[in-house]
XYZ file of C-alpha atoms in Angstrom:
456
model
C -19.317 18.575 2.691
C -17.174 15.612 3.691
C -17.836 14.034 7.119
C -15.871 15.411 10.037
C -15.531 15.162 13.763
C -17.902 17.646 15.421
C -16.282 20.623 17.055
C -17.392 23.434 19.317
C -17.873 26.924 17.959
C -15.253 29.120 19.648
C -15.794 32.552 21.098
C -14.579 35.689 19.355
C -13.771 36.506 15.764
C -13.215 33.708 13.279
C -10.731 33.843 10.419
C -9.764 31.700 7.448
C -7.745 28.598 8.341
C -4.135 28.659 7.174
C -4.656 25.077 5.993
C -7.379 25.973 3.504
C -6.596 25.633 -0.183
C -8.755 26.149 -3.268
C -8.080 24.341 -6.521
C -9.784 25.194 -9.835
C -11.324 22.292 -11.745
C -13.037 23.444 -14.917
C -16.237 25.303 -14.020
C -15.918 24.235 -10.368
C -13.609 25.070 -7.491
C -12.527 22.507 -4.939
C -11.966 23.769 -1.406
C -9.972 21.539 0.929
C -8.830 21.850 4.525
C -5.763 19.714 5.143
C -6.122 19.771 8.946
C -9.555 18.103 8.846
C -9.658 16.440 5.424
C -12.963 18.159 4.642
C -13.642 19.241 1.081
C -16.229 21.208 -0.878
C -16.824 21.174 -4.627
C -18.597 24.395 -5.565
C -19.948 26.310 -8.535
C -18.200 29.592 -9.220
C -20.963 31.696 -7.621
C -20.879 29.503 -4.510
C -17.102 29.707 -4.426
C -17.169 33.508 -4.534
C -19.619 33.561 -1.625
C -17.439 31.202 0.409
C -14.363 33.287 -0.360
C -16.131 36.402 0.891
C -17.268 34.675 4.090
C -13.769 33.381 4.824
C -12.255 36.823 4.220
C -14.388 38.604 6.803
C -14.137 38.306 10.573
C -17.206 36.207 11.402
C -18.681 35.377 14.774
C -19.982 31.964 15.882
C -23.616 31.463 14.912
C -23.562 34.355 12.470
C -25.649 33.915 9.326
C -23.737 35.633 6.490
C -26.682 35.043 4.144
C -29.719 36.417 6.003
C -32.761 34.181 5.799
C -30.814 31.135 4.590
C -31.042 29.310 7.928
C -34.092 28.294 9.911
C -34.135 29.124 13.632
C -32.248 26.495 15.601
C -30.292 25.198 12.620
C -26.546 25.469 12.270
C -25.522 28.452 10.176
C -23.044 28.418 7.316
C -20.435 29.804 9.697
C -21.091 26.975 12.163
C -20.594 24.398 9.407
C -17.383 26.079 8.279
C -16.074 26.008 11.851
C -16.813 22.300 12.143
C -15.123 21.630 8.798
C -12.036 23.584 9.854
C -12.293 26.339 7.240
C -12.844 28.966 9.960
C -10.768 29.073 13.163
C -10.512 31.492 16.102
C -8.290 34.479 15.468
C -4.862 33.835 17.006
C -5.357 30.064 17.170
C -2.096 28.156 16.620
C -3.236 25.701 13.956
C 0.185 24.119 13.591
C 0.525 23.028 17.211
C -1.863 20.060 17.227
C -0.769 18.369 13.949
C 2.874 19.032 14.792
C 2.455 17.429 18.201
C 0.697 14.440 16.630
C 3.644 14.051 14.262
C 6.171 14.224 17.105
C 4.148 11.796 19.231
C 3.972 9.283 16.372
C 7.705 9.578 15.784
C 8.496 8.819 19.433
C 5.755 6.234 20.030
C 7.175 2.983 21.454
C 3.803 1.257 21.930
C 3.744 0.141 18.281
C 6.624 -1.600 16.540
C 6.585 -2.051 12.760
C 9.217 -4.331 11.245
C 9.617 -4.884 7.504
C 11.359 -8.243 7.186
C 12.970 -9.618 4.033
C 13.461 -13.330 4.806
C 15.268 -13.573 1.463
C 16.240 -11.361 -1.451
C 15.852 -14.302 -3.818
C 12.903 -14.320 -6.189
C 11.071 -16.806 -8.370
C 10.552 -14.212 -11.105
C 12.662 -11.714 -13.007
C 10.673 -8.485 -13.145
C 12.071 -6.059 -15.691
C 11.735 -3.113 -13.288
C 12.838 -4.751 -10.012
C 14.477 -2.253 -7.638
C 16.835 -4.977 -6.432
C 18.267 -5.966 -9.811
C 21.705 -4.735 -8.805
C 21.778 -6.453 -5.410
C 22.973 -9.887 -4.427
C 19.742 -11.847 -4.620
C 20.761 -15.217 -3.226
C 20.569 -16.467 0.326
C 17.993 -16.482 3.075
C 17.856 -15.450 6.691
C 19.728 -17.952 8.857
C 18.238 -19.409 12.038
C 20.844 -17.425 13.996
C 19.635 -14.116 12.512
C 16.008 -15.190 12.969
C 16.630 -15.830 16.657
C 18.363 -12.455 16.985
C 15.299 -10.726 15.515
C 12.952 -12.505 17.919
C 15.315 -11.579 20.771
C 15.170 -7.921 19.703
C 11.356 -7.952 19.805
C 11.502 -9.642 23.217
C 13.905 -6.958 24.460
C 11.574 -4.250 23.075
C 8.423 -5.782 24.600
C 8.085 -3.611 27.753
C 5.402 -1.053 26.880
C 4.740 -2.652 23.495
C 1.039 -2.923 22.558
C 1.165 -3.739 18.829
C 3.672 -5.563 16.641
C 3.147 -5.445 12.881
C 5.476 -7.331 10.548
C 5.536 -6.623 6.811
C 6.985 -9.572 4.897
C 8.985 -8.292 1.972
C 11.734 -9.396 -0.399
C 12.828 -10.500 -2.938
C 9.825 -12.778 -2.933
C 9.002 -13.650 0.688
C 7.173 -16.873 -0.187
C 10.454 -18.305 -1.498
C 11.404 -18.493 2.194
C 8.051 -19.592 3.614
C 9.778 -21.789 6.203
C 11.590 -18.711 7.570
C 8.283 -16.848 7.806
C 6.701 -19.774 9.651
C 9.568 -20.040 12.146
C 9.672 -16.307 12.862
C 5.883 -16.196 13.193
C 5.998 -18.901 15.866
C 8.519 -16.791 17.759
C 6.451 -13.601 17.459
C 3.252 -15.382 18.532
C 5.038 -16.836 21.548
C 6.151 -13.341 22.578
C 2.656 -11.986 21.911
C 1.193 -14.509 24.350
C 3.981 -13.943 26.867
C 3.918 -10.132 26.894
C 0.300 -9.466 25.903
C 0.838 -7.369 22.781
C -1.232 -7.737 19.602
C 0.467 -9.291 16.575
C -0.524 -8.901 12.919
C 1.340 -9.160 9.636
C 1.122 -8.184 5.988
C 2.913 -9.342 2.862
C 4.075 -7.870 -0.443
C 4.257 -10.681 -2.994
C 4.133 -11.378 -6.702
C 1.565 -14.015 -5.723
C 2.682 -16.803 -8.035
C 3.645 -19.127 -5.162
C 0.328 -18.662 -3.341
C -1.118 -21.469 -5.422
C 1.632 -23.950 -4.553
C 0.348 -26.464 -2.029
C -2.625 -24.189 -1.322
C -0.182 -21.845 0.414
C -2.795 -19.078 0.491
C -4.929 -21.110 2.907
C -2.160 -20.821 5.514
C -1.975 -17.036 5.509
C -4.461 -16.561 8.321
C -2.578 -19.048 10.513
C 0.471 -16.844 9.971
C -1.598 -13.838 11.147
C -1.241 -12.239 7.715
C -4.227 -9.921 7.448
C -3.119 -7.745 4.517
C -1.789 -8.964 1.201
C -0.496 -6.961 -1.767
C -0.063 -8.746 -5.100
C 1.717 -7.003 -7.967
C 0.357 -7.285 -11.504
C 1.437 -5.727 -14.803
C -1.677 -5.734 -16.941
C -3.353 -8.625 -18.717
C -1.747 -12.111 -18.684
C 0.329 -11.658 -21.858
C 1.891 -8.438 -20.549
C 2.357 -10.002 -17.120
C 4.231 -12.943 -18.677
C 6.508 -10.653 -20.669
C 7.403 -8.371 -17.754
C 7.751 -11.099 -15.134
C 9.769 -13.454 -17.322
C 7.123 -16.196 -17.151
C 5.962 -18.570 -19.895
C 2.580 -17.275 -21.161
C 0.709 -20.479 -20.156
C 2.005 -20.110 -16.577
C 0.905 -16.472 -16.443
C -2.553 -17.399 -17.761
C -2.802 -20.158 -15.133
C -1.918 -17.675 -12.376
C -4.658 -15.275 -13.459
C -7.167 -18.141 -13.531
C -6.116 -18.986 -9.975
C -6.719 -15.395 -8.859
C -10.127 -15.257 -10.540
C -11.083 -18.563 -8.927
C -9.814 -17.980 -5.385
C -9.672 -14.215 -4.812
C -13.137 -13.978 -3.244
C -12.323 -16.768 -0.776
C -8.924 -15.259 0.000
C -10.466 -11.845 0.644
C -13.003 -13.362 3.040
C -10.123 -14.733 5.141
C -8.119 -11.490 5.233
C -8.755 -7.840 6.096
C -7.508 -6.451 2.778
C -6.106 -7.656 -0.528
C -4.468 -5.070 -2.761
C -3.926 -5.731 -6.457
C -1.264 -3.234 -7.501
C -0.990 -2.792 -11.266
C 2.403 -1.341 -12.205
C 2.050 0.857 -15.276
C 3.982 2.883 -17.815
C 2.925 4.354 -21.161
C 2.940 0.949 -22.833
C 0.500 -0.840 -20.521
C -1.493 1.895 -18.748
C -4.543 1.209 -20.909
C -4.632 -2.375 -19.627
C -5.281 -1.344 -16.015
C -9.023 -0.946 -16.555
C -9.056 -4.204 -18.521
C -7.623 -5.985 -15.467
C -10.488 -4.604 -13.381
C -12.938 -5.830 -16.028
C -11.346 -9.281 -15.980
C -12.148 -9.707 -12.292
C -15.506 -7.913 -12.362
C -16.749 -9.989 -15.302
C -15.719 -13.137 -13.407
C -17.886 -12.236 -10.411
C -15.157 -10.937 -8.094
C -16.881 -8.242 -6.029
C -15.359 -8.323 -2.516
C -15.345 -5.017 -0.650
C -12.026 -6.090 0.875
C -10.368 -5.983 -2.523
C -8.497 -2.811 -3.414
C -7.093 -1.984 -6.839
C -4.143 0.406 -7.046
C -1.905 1.749 -9.756
C 1.857 1.825 -9.307
C 3.971 4.222 -11.354
C 7.171 2.797 -12.818
C 9.865 5.411 -12.262
C 13.017 5.473 -14.370
C 14.447 8.402 -12.411
C 15.782 5.840 -9.917
C 18.984 4.420 -11.354
C 18.987 0.649 -10.822
C 21.664 -1.460 -12.549
C 20.200 -4.208 -14.697
C 16.706 -2.768 -15.053
C 15.189 -2.855 -18.515
C 14.227 0.716 -19.533
C 10.518 1.469 -19.499
C 8.622 4.302 -21.167
C 7.586 5.787 -17.834
C 4.673 8.133 -17.328
C 5.373 11.644 -16.125
C 3.813 12.440 -12.761
C 0.940 14.416 -14.290
C 0.289 11.705 -16.873
C 0.157 9.107 -14.121
C -2.230 11.219 -12.046
C -4.519 11.580 -15.063
C -4.424 7.809 -15.603
C -5.224 7.282 -11.919
C -8.204 9.627 -12.129
C -9.612 7.640 -15.054
C -8.850 4.405 -13.211
C -10.759 5.480 -10.083
C -13.746 6.466 -12.208
C -13.695 3.044 -13.865
C -13.524 1.307 -10.482
C -16.670 3.109 -9.367
C -18.435 2.269 -12.616
C -17.640 -1.417 -12.118
C -18.891 -1.351 -8.535
C -15.577 -1.516 -6.709
C -14.830 0.548 -3.647
C -12.256 3.312 -4.065
C -10.060 3.375 -0.986
C -8.042 6.237 0.393
C -8.421 9.922 -0.253
C -6.536 12.937 1.089
C -6.665 13.296 4.867
C -4.514 14.597 7.730
C -1.633 12.290 8.625
C 0.331 11.576 11.782
C 3.280 10.330 9.699
C 3.983 9.764 6.023
C 6.462 6.890 5.940
C 8.484 4.767 8.309
C 11.798 6.603 7.965
C 10.502 9.280 10.345
C 9.479 6.794 13.063
C 11.814 5.507 15.763
C 9.678 2.355 15.982
C 9.916 1.391 12.302
C 12.667 -1.017 11.250
C 13.532 -2.748 7.978
C 15.596 -5.934 8.341
C 17.325 -7.763 5.495
C 18.339 -11.466 5.412
C 21.827 -10.691 6.748
C 20.442 -8.882 9.781
C 21.205 -5.366 8.609
C 18.721 -2.827 9.951
C 17.468 0.288 8.208
C 14.206 2.216 8.224
C 13.300 2.499 4.522
C 11.501 -0.576 3.240
C 12.220 0.317 -0.388
C 15.970 0.299 0.346
C 16.085 -2.968 2.308
C 19.163 -4.982 1.421
C 21.301 -1.951 0.541
C 24.275 -1.159 2.761
C 23.924 2.629 2.394
C 20.549 2.526 4.182
C 21.836 0.464 7.137
C 22.271 2.103 10.547
C 22.436 -0.974 12.830
C 22.789 -4.759 12.726
C 21.288 -7.657 14.639
C 23.730 -9.075 17.198
C 22.827 -12.713 17.966
C 22.706 -13.292 21.700
C 23.017 -9.582 22.527
C 19.661 -7.882 21.948
C 20.612 -5.083 24.346
C 23.524 -4.129 22.089
C 21.261 -4.188 19.032
C 18.723 -1.987 20.800
C 21.425 0.500 21.821
C 22.678 0.739 18.249
C 19.145 1.397 17.020
C 18.468 4.045 19.653
C 21.660 6.059 19.142
C 21.943 5.654 15.368
C 21.954 8.664 13.097
C 19.183 7.505 10.782
C 18.883 8.787 7.234
C 16.128 11.444 7.337
C 15.424 10.449 10.950
C 15.499 14.049 12.160
C 13.448 15.504 9.311
C 10.569 17.635 10.563
C 8.303 19.098 7.867
C 6.791 21.507 10.395
C 10.148 23.278 10.791
C 11.684 22.789 7.332
C 11.869 25.804 5.034
C 10.497 23.648 2.235
C 7.248 22.673 3.973
C 6.439 24.691 7.073
C 4.276 27.360 5.388
C 2.436 25.034 2.991
C -1.373 24.993 3.238
C -1.361 21.225 2.596
C 1.202 20.353 5.277
C -0.990 18.191 7.592
C -2.121 16.007 4.661
C 1.318 15.713 3.060
C 4.017 15.983 5.750
C 6.572 16.583 3.033
C 5.899 13.281 1.248
C 8.767 10.796 0.831
C 11.971 12.408 2.171
C 14.114 10.284 -0.186
C 12.471 11.860 -3.226
C 11.776 15.313 -1.817
C 12.325 18.384 -3.973
C 15.462 19.913 -2.506
C 16.627 21.995 -5.447
C 13.828 24.529 -5.571
C 11.221 24.848 -8.279
C 7.684 23.439 -8.187
C 6.866 21.030 -5.384
C 5.866 17.785 -7.080
C 4.376 16.407 -3.853
C 1.999 19.364 -3.647
C 1.050 19.092 -7.309
C 0.262 15.392 -6.946
C -1.772 15.944 -3.781
C -3.790 18.746 -5.389
C -4.645 16.481 -8.314
C -5.655 13.738 -5.885
C -7.897 16.175 -3.979
C -9.626 17.172 -7.215
C -10.058 13.556 -8.306
C -11.683 12.470 -5.057
C -13.909 15.563 -5.006
C -15.574 14.365 -8.205
C -17.193 11.473 -6.330
C-alpha cells in the first residue's frame, strides 16, 4: 500500500469512498483512491476480498478476516480507513478537496509569473507552437520596469514569487532576464518574500560564455531542456548543423552532473512522435553510459500533437494518446532499469494548471498579460496589459478581467463532478477538455498512468 498521512478511525459505519476506482491490468487489479493517492495492486482473489469488504458496512477495528490480525495490530479495515478506501457513512468527501481547490485559486500569498523576455529563437523547431507568431523583438526596459512595478504593487501579503522564464528562447534575451532578476531580488529584500525562478530552454546557449554557471546567481533552481532524440534527429528537427548538435550533446554529457548539483531539478524533455519514439530510451542510455547519475535529473517524454493547428509547422506522424501512454510506460521501466529516479505519479491536486489561479500570470515581450503559458504571445489569450508608471491600473485590470476558463470549477461542472478520479485530475487542461461528449481522454490517460506506476 502506498504511503499516506495517518488518519483517525471514525465512529459508526464505514462505506466505500466515492473516490475509489479499480482498473484491470492483466491478471491483476489496481485499486486507487484519488483523494489520498493511495494504490493497491492485487491478485484477483485479493481483489474480490477487498471488493466484498468495501461493499459491506464495516466498523472501525473490525477484522473482516477472522484470525488474520494479531491482538493490538491494525486490522484490514483500519488500513483501508487510513488509505481512504473506507469513509464514514454520510461523510462529504467532496468538501475538503473542493475547498483546497478554491483556496488555491484565491491564494494571494504566492505569485507565479511566466515571462517571455523575447519570442525570438536561435533555432527553428519543426513543431514550434509559435511558428505563426511574430518572433522578433524583446521586452523593452519600459515594459520591464512596469512588470517590476506590478510585483511591487502586489507585494503586500506576498510570501513567494516564482518566475518561469519562457519564450521563444529566453536565453536570447539574457540581459533582460538579468535586469528583471535584479529588480525582483530588490523587491524580495525590501518586502521579505521568497524569490525563485525556473526556465524552459532548448539549452544550446547554455554553453556560450559558460552561461549555465550563472543560473544560480539568477535564482534559477529548475531547468527544462528540450531534446528530440539522438544528435542526428535533434539536428534535423531543430534546424542545426549535425556537428553543432553533436557538440551540444557532448556539452550536456560533460556538464550535466555539475549543473544538477547547482540546481534543484533539471528536466530533459524528449519530444516524440512515431518516427523518433524508439530513440527516447537511447537518449537515456547515452547519459547513463557516460556516468550521468544525478538524482536531480528527471527524464520526461513530450507528445507532439498535430491536433493543434499552428501555421508553419511541419507535419509530424504524431502518436495517438494511447500509443504515447504505452511508450511512456516502457520509458519509465527503462529509466528504472538504468538506475534513474522516476518522478511524479498520480496524487490529489490543489490545482491542475495556472489558468484557474488568480495569482498566475503569463507576460509576453509587449506587456500583454494572460494566464496560459502555452498561449503566451497570442492576442486571443490576453486579458490585461502592463501600464508603465501605473501599476494600480494594471492590477485593477487583472482583478476584474474575465479570464478564459478563469471561472471553471471541476467540482460543479457536469463533465467532472461525479468522476471517481476528480481530486487527482481536476478536469485536466481546460483548453483541451472534452466538451463534445464521448470518452473522457483525461480519465483514460490518468487510468493508464495509475496502472503504470502501480507496476513499480
